PDB file of C-alpha atoms and ligand atoms in Angstrom:
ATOM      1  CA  UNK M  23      21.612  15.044   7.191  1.00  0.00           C
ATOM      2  CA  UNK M  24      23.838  15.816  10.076  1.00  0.00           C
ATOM      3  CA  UNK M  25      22.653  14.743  13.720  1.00  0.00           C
ATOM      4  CA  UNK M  26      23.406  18.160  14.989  1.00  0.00           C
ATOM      5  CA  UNK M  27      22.177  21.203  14.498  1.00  0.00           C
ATOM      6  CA  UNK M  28      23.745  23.579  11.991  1.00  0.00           C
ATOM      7  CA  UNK M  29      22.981  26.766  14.033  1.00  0.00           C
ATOM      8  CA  UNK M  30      24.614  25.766  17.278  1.00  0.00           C
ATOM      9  CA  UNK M  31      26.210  22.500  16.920  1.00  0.00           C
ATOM     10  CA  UNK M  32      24.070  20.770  19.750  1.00  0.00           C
ATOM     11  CA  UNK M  33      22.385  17.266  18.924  1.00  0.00           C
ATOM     12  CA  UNK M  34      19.250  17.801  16.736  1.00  0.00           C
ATOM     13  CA  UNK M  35      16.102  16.392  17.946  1.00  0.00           C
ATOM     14  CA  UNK M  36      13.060  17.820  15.654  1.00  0.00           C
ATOM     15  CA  UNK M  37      11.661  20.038  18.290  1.00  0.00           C
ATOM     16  CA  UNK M  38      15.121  22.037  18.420  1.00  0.00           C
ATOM     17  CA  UNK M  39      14.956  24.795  16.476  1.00  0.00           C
ATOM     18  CA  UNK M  40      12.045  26.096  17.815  1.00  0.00           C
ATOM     19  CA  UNK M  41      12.913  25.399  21.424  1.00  0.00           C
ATOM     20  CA  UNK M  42      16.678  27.055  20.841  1.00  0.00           C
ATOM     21  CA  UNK M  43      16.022  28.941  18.151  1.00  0.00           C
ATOM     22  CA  UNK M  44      12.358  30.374  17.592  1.00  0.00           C
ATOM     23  CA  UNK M  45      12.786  28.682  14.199  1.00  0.00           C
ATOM     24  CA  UNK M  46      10.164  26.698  12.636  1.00  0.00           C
ATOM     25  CA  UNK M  47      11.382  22.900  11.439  1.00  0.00           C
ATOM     26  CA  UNK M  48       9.826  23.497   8.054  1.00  0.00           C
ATOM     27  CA  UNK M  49      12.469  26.788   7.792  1.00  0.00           C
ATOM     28  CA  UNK M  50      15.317  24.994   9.301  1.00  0.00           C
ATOM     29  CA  UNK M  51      15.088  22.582   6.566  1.00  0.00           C
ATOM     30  CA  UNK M  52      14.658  24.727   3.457  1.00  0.00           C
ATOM     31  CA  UNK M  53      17.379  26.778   4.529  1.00  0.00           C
ATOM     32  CA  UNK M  54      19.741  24.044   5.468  1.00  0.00           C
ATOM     33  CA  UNK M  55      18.930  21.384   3.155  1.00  0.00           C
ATOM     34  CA  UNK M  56      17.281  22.878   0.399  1.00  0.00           C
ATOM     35  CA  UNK M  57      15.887  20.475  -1.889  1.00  0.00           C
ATOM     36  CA  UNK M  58      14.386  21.487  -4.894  1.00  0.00           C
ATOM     37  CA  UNK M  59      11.790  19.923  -7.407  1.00  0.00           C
ATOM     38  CA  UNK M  60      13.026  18.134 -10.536  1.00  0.00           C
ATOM     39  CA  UNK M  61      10.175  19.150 -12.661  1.00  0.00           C
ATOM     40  CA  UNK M  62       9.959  22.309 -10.995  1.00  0.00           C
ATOM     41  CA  UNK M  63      12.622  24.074  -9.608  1.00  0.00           C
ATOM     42  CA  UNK M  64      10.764  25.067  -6.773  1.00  0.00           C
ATOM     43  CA  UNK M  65      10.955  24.408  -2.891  1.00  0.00           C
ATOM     44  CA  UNK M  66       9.801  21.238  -1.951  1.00  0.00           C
ATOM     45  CA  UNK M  67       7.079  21.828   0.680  1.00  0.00           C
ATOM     46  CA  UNK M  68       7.925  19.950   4.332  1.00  0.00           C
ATOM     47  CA  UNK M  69       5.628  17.719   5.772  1.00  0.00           C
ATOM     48  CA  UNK M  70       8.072  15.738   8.039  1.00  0.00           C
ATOM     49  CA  UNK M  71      11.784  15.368   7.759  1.00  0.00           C
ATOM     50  CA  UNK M  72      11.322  11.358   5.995  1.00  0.00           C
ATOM     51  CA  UNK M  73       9.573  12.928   3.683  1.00  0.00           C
ATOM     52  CA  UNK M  74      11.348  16.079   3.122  1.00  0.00           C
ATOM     53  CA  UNK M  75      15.004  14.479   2.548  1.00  0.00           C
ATOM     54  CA  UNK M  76      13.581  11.728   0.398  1.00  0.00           C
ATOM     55  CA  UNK M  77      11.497  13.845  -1.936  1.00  0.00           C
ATOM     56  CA  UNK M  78      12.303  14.762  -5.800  1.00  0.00           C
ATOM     57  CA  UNK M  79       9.141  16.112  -6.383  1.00  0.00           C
ATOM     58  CA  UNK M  80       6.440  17.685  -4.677  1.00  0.00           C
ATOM     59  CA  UNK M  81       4.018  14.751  -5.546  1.00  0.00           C
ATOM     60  CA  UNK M  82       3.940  11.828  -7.651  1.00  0.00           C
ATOM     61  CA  UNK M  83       2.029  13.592 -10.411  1.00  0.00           C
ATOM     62  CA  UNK M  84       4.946  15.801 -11.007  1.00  0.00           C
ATOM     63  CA  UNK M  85       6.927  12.766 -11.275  1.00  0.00           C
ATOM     64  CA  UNK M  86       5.239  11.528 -13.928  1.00  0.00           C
ATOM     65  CA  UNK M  87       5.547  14.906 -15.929  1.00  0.00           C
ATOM     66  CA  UNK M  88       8.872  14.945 -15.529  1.00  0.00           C
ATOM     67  CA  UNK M  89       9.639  11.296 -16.102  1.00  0.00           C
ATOM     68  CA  UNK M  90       7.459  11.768 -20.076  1.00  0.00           C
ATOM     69  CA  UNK M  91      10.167  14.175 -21.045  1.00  0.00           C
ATOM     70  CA  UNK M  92      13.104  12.503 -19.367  1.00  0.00           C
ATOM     71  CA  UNK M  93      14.336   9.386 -21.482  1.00  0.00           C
ATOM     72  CA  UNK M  94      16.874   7.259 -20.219  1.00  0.00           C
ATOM     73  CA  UNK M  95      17.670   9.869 -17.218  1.00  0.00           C
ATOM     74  CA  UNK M  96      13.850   8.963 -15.992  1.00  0.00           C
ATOM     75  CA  UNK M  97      14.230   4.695 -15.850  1.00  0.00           C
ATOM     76  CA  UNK M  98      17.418   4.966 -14.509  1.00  0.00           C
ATOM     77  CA  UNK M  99      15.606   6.970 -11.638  1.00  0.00           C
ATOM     78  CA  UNK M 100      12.298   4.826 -11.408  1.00  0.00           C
ATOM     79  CA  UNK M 101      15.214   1.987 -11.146  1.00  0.00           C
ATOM     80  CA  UNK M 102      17.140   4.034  -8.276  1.00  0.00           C
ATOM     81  CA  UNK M 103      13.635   4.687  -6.338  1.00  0.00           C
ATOM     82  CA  UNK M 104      13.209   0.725  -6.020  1.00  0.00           C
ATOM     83  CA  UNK M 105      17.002   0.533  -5.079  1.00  0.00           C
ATOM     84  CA  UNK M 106      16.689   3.461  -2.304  1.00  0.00           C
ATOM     85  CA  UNK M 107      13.082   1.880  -0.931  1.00  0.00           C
ATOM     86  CA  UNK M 108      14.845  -1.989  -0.896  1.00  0.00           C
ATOM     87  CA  UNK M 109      18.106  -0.425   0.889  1.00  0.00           C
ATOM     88  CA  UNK M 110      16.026   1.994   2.936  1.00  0.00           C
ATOM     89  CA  UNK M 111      13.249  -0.527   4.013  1.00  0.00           C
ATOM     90  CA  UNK M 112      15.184  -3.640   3.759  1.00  0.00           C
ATOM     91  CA  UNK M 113      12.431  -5.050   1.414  1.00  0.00           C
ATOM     92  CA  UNK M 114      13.988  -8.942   0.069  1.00  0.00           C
ATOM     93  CA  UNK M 115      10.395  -9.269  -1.800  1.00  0.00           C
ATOM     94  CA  UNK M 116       9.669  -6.887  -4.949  1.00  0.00           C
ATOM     95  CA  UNK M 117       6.970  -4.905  -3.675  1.00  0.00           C
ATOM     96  CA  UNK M 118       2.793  -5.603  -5.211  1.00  0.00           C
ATOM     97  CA  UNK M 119       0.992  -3.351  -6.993  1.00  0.00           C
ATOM     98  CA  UNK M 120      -0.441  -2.273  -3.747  1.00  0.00           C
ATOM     99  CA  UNK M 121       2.768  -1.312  -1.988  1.00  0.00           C
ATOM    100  CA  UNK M 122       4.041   0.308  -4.678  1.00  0.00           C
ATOM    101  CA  UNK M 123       0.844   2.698  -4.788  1.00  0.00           C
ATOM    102  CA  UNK M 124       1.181   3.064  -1.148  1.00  0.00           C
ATOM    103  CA  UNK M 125       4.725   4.041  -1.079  1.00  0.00           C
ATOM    104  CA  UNK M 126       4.106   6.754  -4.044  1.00  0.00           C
ATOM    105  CA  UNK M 127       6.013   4.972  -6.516  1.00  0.00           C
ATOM    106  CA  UNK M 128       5.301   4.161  -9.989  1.00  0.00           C
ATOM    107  CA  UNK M 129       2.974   1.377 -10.889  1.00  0.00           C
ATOM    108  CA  UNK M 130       4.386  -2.113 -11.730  1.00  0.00           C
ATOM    109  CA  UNK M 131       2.202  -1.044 -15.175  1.00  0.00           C
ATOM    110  CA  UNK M 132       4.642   1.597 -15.760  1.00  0.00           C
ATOM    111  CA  UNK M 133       7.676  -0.040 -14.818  1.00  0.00           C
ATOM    112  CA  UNK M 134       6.597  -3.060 -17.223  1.00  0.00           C
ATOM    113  CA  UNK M 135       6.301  -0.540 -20.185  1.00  0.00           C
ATOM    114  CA  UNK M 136       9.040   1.775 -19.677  1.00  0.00           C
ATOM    115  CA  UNK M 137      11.327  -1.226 -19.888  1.00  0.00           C
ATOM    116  CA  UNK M 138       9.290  -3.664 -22.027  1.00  0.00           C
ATOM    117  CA  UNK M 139       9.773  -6.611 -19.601  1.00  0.00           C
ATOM    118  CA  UNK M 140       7.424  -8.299 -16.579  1.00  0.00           C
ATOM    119  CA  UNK M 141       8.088  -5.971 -12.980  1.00  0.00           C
ATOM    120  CA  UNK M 142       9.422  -9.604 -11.822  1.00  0.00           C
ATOM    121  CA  UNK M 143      12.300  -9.654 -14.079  1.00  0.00           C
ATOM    122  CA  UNK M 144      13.071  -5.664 -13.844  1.00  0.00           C
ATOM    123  CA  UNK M 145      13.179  -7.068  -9.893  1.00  0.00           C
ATOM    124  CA  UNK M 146      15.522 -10.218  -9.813  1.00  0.00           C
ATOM    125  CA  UNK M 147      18.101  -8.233 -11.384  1.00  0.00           C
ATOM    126  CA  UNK M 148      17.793  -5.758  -8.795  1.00  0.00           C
ATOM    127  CA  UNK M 149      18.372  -8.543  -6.583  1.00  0.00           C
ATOM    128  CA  UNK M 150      14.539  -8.764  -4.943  1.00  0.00           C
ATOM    129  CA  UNK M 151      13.127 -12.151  -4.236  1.00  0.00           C
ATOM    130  CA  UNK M 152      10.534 -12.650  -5.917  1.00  0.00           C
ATOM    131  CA  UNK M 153       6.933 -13.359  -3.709  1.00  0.00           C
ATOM    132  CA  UNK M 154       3.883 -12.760  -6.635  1.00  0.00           C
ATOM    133  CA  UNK M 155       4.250 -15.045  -9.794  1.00  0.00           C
ATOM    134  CA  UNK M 156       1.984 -12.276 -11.542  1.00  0.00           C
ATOM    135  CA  UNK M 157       0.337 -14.753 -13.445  1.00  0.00           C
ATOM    136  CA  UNK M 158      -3.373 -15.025 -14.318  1.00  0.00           C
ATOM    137  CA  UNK M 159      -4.936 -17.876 -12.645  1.00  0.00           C
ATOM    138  CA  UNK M 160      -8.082 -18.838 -14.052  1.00  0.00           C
ATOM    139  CA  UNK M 161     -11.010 -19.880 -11.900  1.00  0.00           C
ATOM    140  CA  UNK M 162     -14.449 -21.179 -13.269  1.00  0.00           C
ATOM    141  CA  UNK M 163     -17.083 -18.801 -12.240  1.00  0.00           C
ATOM    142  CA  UNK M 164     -20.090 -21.097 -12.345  1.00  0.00           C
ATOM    143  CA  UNK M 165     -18.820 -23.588 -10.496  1.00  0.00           C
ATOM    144  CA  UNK M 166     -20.468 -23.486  -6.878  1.00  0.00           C
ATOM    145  CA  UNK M 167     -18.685 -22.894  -3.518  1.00  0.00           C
ATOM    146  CA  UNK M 168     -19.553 -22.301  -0.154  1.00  0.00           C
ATOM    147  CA  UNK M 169     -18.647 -19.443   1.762  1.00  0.00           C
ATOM    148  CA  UNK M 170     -18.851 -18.772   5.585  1.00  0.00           C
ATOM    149  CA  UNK M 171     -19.281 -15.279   7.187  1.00  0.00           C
ATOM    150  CA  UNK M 172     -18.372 -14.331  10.005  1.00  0.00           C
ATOM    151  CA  UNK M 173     -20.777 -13.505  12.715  1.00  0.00           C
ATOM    152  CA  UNK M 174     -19.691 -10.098  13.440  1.00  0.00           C
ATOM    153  CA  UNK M 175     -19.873  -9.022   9.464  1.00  0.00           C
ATOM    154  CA  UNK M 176     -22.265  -6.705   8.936  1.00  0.00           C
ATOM    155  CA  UNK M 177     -23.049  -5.361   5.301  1.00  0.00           C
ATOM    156  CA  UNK M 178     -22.774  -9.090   3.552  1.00  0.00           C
ATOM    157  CA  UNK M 179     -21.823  -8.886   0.433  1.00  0.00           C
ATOM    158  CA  UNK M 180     -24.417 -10.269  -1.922  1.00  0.00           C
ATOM    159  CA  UNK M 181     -22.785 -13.347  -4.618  1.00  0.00           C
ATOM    160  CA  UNK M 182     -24.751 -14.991  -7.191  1.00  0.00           C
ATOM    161  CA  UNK M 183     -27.275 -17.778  -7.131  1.00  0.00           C
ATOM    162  CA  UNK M 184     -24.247 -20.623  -7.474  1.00  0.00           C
ATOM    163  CA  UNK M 185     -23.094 -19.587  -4.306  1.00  0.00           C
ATOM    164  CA  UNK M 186     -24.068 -20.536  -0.983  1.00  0.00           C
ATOM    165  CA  UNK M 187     -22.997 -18.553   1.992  1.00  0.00           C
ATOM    166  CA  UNK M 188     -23.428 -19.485   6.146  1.00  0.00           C
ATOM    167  CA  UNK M 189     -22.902 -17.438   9.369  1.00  0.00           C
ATOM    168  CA  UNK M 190     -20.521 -18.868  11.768  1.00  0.00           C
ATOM    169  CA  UNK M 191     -17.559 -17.761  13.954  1.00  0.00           C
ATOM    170  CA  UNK M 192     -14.452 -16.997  12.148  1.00  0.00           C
ATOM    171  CA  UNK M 193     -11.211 -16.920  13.899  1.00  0.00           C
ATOM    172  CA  UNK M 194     -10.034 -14.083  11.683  1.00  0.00           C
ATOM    173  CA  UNK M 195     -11.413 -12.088   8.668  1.00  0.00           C
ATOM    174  CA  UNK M 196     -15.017 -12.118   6.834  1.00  0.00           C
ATOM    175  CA  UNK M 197     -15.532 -14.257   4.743  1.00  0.00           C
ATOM    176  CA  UNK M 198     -13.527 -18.070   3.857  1.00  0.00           C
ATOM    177  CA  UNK M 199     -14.485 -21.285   2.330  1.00  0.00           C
ATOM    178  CA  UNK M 200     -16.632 -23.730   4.214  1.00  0.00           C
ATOM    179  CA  UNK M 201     -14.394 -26.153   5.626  1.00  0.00           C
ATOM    180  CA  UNK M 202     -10.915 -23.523   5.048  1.00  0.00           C
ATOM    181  CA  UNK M 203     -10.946 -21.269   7.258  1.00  0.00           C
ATOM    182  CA  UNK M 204      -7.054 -20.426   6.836  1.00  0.00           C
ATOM    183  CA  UNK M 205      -7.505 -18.268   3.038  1.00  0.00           C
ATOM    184  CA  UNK M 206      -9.759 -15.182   4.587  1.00  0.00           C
ATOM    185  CA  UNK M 207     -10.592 -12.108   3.392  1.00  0.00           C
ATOM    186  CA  UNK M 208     -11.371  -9.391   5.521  1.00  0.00           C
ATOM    187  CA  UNK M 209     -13.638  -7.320   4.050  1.00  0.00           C
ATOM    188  CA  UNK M 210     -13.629  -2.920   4.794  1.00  0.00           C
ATOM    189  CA  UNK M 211     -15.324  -0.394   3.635  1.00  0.00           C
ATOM    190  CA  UNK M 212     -13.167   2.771   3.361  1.00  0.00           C
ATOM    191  CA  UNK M 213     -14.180   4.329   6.576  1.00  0.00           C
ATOM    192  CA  UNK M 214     -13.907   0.552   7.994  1.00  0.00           C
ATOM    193  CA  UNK M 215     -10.229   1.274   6.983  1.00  0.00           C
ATOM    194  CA  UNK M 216      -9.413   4.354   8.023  1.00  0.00           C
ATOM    195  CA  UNK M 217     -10.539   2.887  11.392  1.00  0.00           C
ATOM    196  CA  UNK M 218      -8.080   0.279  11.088  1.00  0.00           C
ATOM    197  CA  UNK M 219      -5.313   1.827  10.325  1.00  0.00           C
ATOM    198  CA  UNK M 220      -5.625   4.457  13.478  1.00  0.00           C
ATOM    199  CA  UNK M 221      -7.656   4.029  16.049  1.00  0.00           C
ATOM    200  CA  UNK M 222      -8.165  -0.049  15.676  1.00  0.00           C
ATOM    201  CA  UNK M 223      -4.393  -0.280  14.491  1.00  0.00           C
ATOM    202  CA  UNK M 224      -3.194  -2.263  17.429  1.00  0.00           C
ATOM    203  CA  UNK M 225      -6.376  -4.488  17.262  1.00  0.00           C
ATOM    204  CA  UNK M 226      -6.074  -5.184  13.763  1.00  0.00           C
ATOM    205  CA  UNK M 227      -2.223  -6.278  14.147  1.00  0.00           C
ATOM    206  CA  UNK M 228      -3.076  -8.945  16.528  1.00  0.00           C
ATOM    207  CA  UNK M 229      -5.596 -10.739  14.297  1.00  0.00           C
ATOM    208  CA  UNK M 230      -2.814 -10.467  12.148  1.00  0.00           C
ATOM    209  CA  UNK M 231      -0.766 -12.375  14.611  1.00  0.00           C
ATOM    210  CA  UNK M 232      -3.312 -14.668  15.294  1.00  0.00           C
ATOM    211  CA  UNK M 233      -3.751 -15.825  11.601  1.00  0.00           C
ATOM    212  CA  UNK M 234      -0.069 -16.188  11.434  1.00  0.00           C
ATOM    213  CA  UNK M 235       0.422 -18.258  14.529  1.00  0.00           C
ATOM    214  CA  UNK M 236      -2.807 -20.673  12.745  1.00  0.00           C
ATOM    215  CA  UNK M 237      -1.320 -20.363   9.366  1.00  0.00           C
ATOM    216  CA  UNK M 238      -3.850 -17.854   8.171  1.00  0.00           C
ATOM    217  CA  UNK M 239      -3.671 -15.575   5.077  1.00  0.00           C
ATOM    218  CA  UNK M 240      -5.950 -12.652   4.875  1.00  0.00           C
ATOM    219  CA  UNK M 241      -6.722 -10.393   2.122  1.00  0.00           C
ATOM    220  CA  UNK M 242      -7.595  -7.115   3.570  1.00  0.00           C
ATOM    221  CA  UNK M 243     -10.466  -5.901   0.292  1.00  0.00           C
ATOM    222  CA  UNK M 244     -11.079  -2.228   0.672  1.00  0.00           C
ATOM    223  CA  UNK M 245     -14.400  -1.706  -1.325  1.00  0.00           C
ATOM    224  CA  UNK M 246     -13.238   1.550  -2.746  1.00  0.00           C
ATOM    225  CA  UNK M 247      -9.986   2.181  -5.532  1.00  0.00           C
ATOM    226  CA  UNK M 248      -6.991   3.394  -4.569  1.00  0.00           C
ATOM    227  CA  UNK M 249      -7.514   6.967  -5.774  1.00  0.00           C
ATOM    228  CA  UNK M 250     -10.593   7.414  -3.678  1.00  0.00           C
ATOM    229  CA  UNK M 251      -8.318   5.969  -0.806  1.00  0.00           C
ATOM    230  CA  UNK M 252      -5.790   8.807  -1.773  1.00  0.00           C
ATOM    231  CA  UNK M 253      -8.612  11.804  -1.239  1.00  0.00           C
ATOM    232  CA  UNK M 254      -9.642  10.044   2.120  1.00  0.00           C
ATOM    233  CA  UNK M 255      -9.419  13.403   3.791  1.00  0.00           C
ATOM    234  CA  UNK M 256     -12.276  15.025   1.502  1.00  0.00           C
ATOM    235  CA  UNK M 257     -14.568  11.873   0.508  1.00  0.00           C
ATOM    236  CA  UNK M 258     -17.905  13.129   2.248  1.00  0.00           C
ATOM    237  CA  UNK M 259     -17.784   9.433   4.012  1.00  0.00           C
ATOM    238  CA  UNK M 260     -14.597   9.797   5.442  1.00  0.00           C
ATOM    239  CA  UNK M 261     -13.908  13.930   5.866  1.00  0.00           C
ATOM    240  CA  UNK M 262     -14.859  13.756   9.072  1.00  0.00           C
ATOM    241  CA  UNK M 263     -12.159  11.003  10.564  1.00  0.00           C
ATOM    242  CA  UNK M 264      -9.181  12.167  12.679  1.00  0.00           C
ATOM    243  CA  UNK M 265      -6.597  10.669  10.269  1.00  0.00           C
ATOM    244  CA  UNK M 266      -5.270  11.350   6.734  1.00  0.00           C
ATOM    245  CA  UNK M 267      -3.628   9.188   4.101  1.00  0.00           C
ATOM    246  CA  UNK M 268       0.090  10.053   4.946  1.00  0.00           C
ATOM    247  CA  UNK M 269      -0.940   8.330   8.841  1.00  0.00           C
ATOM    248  CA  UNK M 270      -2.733   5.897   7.375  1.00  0.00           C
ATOM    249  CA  UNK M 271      -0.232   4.558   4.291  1.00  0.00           C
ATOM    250  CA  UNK M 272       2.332   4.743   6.835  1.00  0.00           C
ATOM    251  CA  UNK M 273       1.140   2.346   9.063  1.00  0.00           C
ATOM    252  CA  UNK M 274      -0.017   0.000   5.752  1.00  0.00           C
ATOM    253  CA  UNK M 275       3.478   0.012   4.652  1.00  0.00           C
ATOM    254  CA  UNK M 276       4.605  -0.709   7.987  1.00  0.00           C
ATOM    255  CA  UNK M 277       2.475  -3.929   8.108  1.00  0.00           C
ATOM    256  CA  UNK M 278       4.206  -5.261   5.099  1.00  0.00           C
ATOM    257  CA  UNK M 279       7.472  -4.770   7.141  1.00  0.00           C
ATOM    258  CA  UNK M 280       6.240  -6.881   9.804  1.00  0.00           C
ATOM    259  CA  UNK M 281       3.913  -9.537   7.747  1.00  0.00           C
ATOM    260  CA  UNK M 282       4.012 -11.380   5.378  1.00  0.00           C
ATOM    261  CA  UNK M 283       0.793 -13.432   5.979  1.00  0.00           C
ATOM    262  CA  UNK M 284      -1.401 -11.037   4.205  1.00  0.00           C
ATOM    263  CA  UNK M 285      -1.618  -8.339   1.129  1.00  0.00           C
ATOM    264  CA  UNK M 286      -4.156  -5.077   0.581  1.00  0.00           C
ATOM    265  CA  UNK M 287      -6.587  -4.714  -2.367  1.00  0.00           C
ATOM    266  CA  UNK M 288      -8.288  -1.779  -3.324  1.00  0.00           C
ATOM    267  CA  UNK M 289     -11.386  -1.923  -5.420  1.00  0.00           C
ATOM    268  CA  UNK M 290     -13.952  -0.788  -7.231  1.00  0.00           C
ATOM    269  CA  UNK M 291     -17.473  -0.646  -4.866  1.00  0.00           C
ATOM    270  CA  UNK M 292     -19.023  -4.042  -3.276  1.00  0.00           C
ATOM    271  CA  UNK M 293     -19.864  -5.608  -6.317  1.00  0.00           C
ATOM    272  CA  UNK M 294     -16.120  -5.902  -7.343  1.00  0.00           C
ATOM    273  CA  UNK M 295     -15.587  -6.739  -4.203  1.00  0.00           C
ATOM    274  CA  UNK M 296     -17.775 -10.111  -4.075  1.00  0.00           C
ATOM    275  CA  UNK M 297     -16.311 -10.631  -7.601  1.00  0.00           C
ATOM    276  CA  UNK M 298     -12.617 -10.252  -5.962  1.00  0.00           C
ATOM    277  CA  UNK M 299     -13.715 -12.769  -2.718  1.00  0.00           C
ATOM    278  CA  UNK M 300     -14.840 -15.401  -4.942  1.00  0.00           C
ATOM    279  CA  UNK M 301     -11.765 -15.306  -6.602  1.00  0.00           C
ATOM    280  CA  UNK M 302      -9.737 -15.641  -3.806  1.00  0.00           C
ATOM    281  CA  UNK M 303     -11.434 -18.298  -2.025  1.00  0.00           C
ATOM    282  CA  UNK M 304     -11.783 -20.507  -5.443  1.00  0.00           C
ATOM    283  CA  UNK M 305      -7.712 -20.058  -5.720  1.00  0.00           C
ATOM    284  CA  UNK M 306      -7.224 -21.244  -1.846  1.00  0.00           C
ATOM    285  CA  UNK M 307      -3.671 -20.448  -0.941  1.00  0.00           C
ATOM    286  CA  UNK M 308      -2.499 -20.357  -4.595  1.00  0.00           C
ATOM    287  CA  UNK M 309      -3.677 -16.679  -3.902  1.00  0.00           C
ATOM    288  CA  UNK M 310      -0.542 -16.122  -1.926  1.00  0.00           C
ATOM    289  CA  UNK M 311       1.578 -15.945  -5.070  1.00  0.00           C
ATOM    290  CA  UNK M 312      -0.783 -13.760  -6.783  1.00  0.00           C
ATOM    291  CA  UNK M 313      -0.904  -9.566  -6.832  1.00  0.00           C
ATOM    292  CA  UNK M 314      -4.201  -9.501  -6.684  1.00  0.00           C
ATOM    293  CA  UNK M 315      -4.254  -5.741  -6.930  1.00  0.00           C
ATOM    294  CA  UNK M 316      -2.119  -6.196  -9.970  1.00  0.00           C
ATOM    295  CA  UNK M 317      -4.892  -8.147 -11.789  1.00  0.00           C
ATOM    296  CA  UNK M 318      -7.680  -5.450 -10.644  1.00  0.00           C
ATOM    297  CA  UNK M 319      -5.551  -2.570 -12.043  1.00  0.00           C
ATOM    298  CA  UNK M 320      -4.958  -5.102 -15.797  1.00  0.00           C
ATOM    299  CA  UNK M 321      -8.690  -5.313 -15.436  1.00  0.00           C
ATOM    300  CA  UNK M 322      -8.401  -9.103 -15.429  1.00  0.00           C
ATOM    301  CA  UNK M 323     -10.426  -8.885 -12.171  1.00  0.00           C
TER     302      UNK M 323
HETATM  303 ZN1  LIG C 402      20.824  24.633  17.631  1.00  0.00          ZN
END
């Protein structure tokens, strides 16, 4: 879009055409840059002009209607998405399973079947680096560990009799191996995490600097799936907070802009989730190269 306005010529700042003009933004935009869905026809609603000039559809589930009836046309446009979000974002890493979901794009599940080959090689020949080896590690689940919690942890997750757990300070996150404290996961429940990712935003991005400058990874495990994460404005846990996925996606995807120590799991309820942190902390920093949300959604995990 132009950086002036198309009414008067004078620079365009969002708040212009109602200030100048008594029109709302939403109007200025579908009547200067119409954009239409693909499956629909219709008006794409505006939220926000990112959104707006960026959208196809009106949501990702038209997308997907569109994309069973569209052949060849449809990859070539799942391909284009990744190409506009890598140019756009300046991602050099092909985006997890969790990203992907987070930036309303198609699942690495349905990029892998559309073209019949593993997300990592649809990537390199995009030209993306390649971070998550999207292999399944195997861990032995009797064998016994010992994990530390931190002090400030409230609702401990409960593991199985080959495990032994002990409070002590943590530097950052929840939960990490006795005698490791660099792999940590930090566990959240969903209204934990709508927390974080307002209010406790700043808070949350200097632990994140902290485990970097120490050489810390953290796993942020979100005890509820994705889709519940999605309807985070009308779970009756979470109806009541002051944010709403757009905000809060936003400022996830922004955190993968800015780290790299670190990767988001969503999952399905606490018992999963002490499932998913034994896991992790048998792996150790092998966990790095692994999409962990990638396994969860295979239902290796
Ligand atoms: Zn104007």
């Amino acid at each position: 879009m132009d950086n002036v306005c198309k009414i008067c010529g004078q620079e365009f700042s969002t708040g212009h055409p109602w200030s100048d003009h008594g029109i709302k933004l939403a109007n200025y935009f579908h009547k200067f840059y119409p954009r239409y869905s693909k499956l629909t026809n219709k008006l794409i609603i505006f939220k926000n002009p990112d959104q707006y000039l960026n959208a196809d559809f009106e949501n990702l589930q038209e997308m997907k209607t569109w994309l069973k009836s569209a052949g060849e046309e449809g990859k070539d446009y799942i391909l284009e998405l990744l190409i506009k979000r890598k140019i756009k974002k300046n991602w050099i890493y092909a985006p997890g399973q969790a990203l992907l979901r987070l930036s309303n794009l198609p699942s690495i599940l349905y990029y892998e079947k559309q073209f019949n080959l593993p997300f990592s090689e649809i990537c390199k020949k995009l030209g993306f680096k390649i971070k998550y080896k999207n292999k399944e590690e195997k861990v032995n689940w009797i064998a016994p560990i010992e994990i530390k919690i931190d002090t400030r942890e409230k609702l401990l997750l409960k593991f199985p009799n080959h495990i032994k757990t002990e409070i002590g300070c943590l530097k950052f996150g929840d939960y990490s191996l006795v005698g490791d404290e660099k792999i940590v996961i930090e566990r959240k429940s969903i209204s934990d995490a709508a927390g974080t990712f307002s209010a406790g935003y700043d808070r949350f991005k200097r632990e994140l600097q902290r485990a970097k400058k120490a050489g810390g990874y953290i796993v942020i495990l979100i005890e509820n799936s994705y889709s519940d994460f999605r309807s985070i404005e009308y779970l009756p846990q979470t109806r009541h907070i002051k944010s709403n996925y757009d905000h809060l996606s936003k400022r996830m995807r922004d955190l993968y802009e800015e780290f790299s120590n670190f990767q988001i799991v969503f999952c399905d309820g606490r018992k999963q989730a002490a499932q998913i942190t034994e896991y992790i902390l048998k792996l150790g920093k092998k966990i790095k190269k692994i999409d962990i949300q990638l396994l969860i959604d295979k239902k290796v995990l």
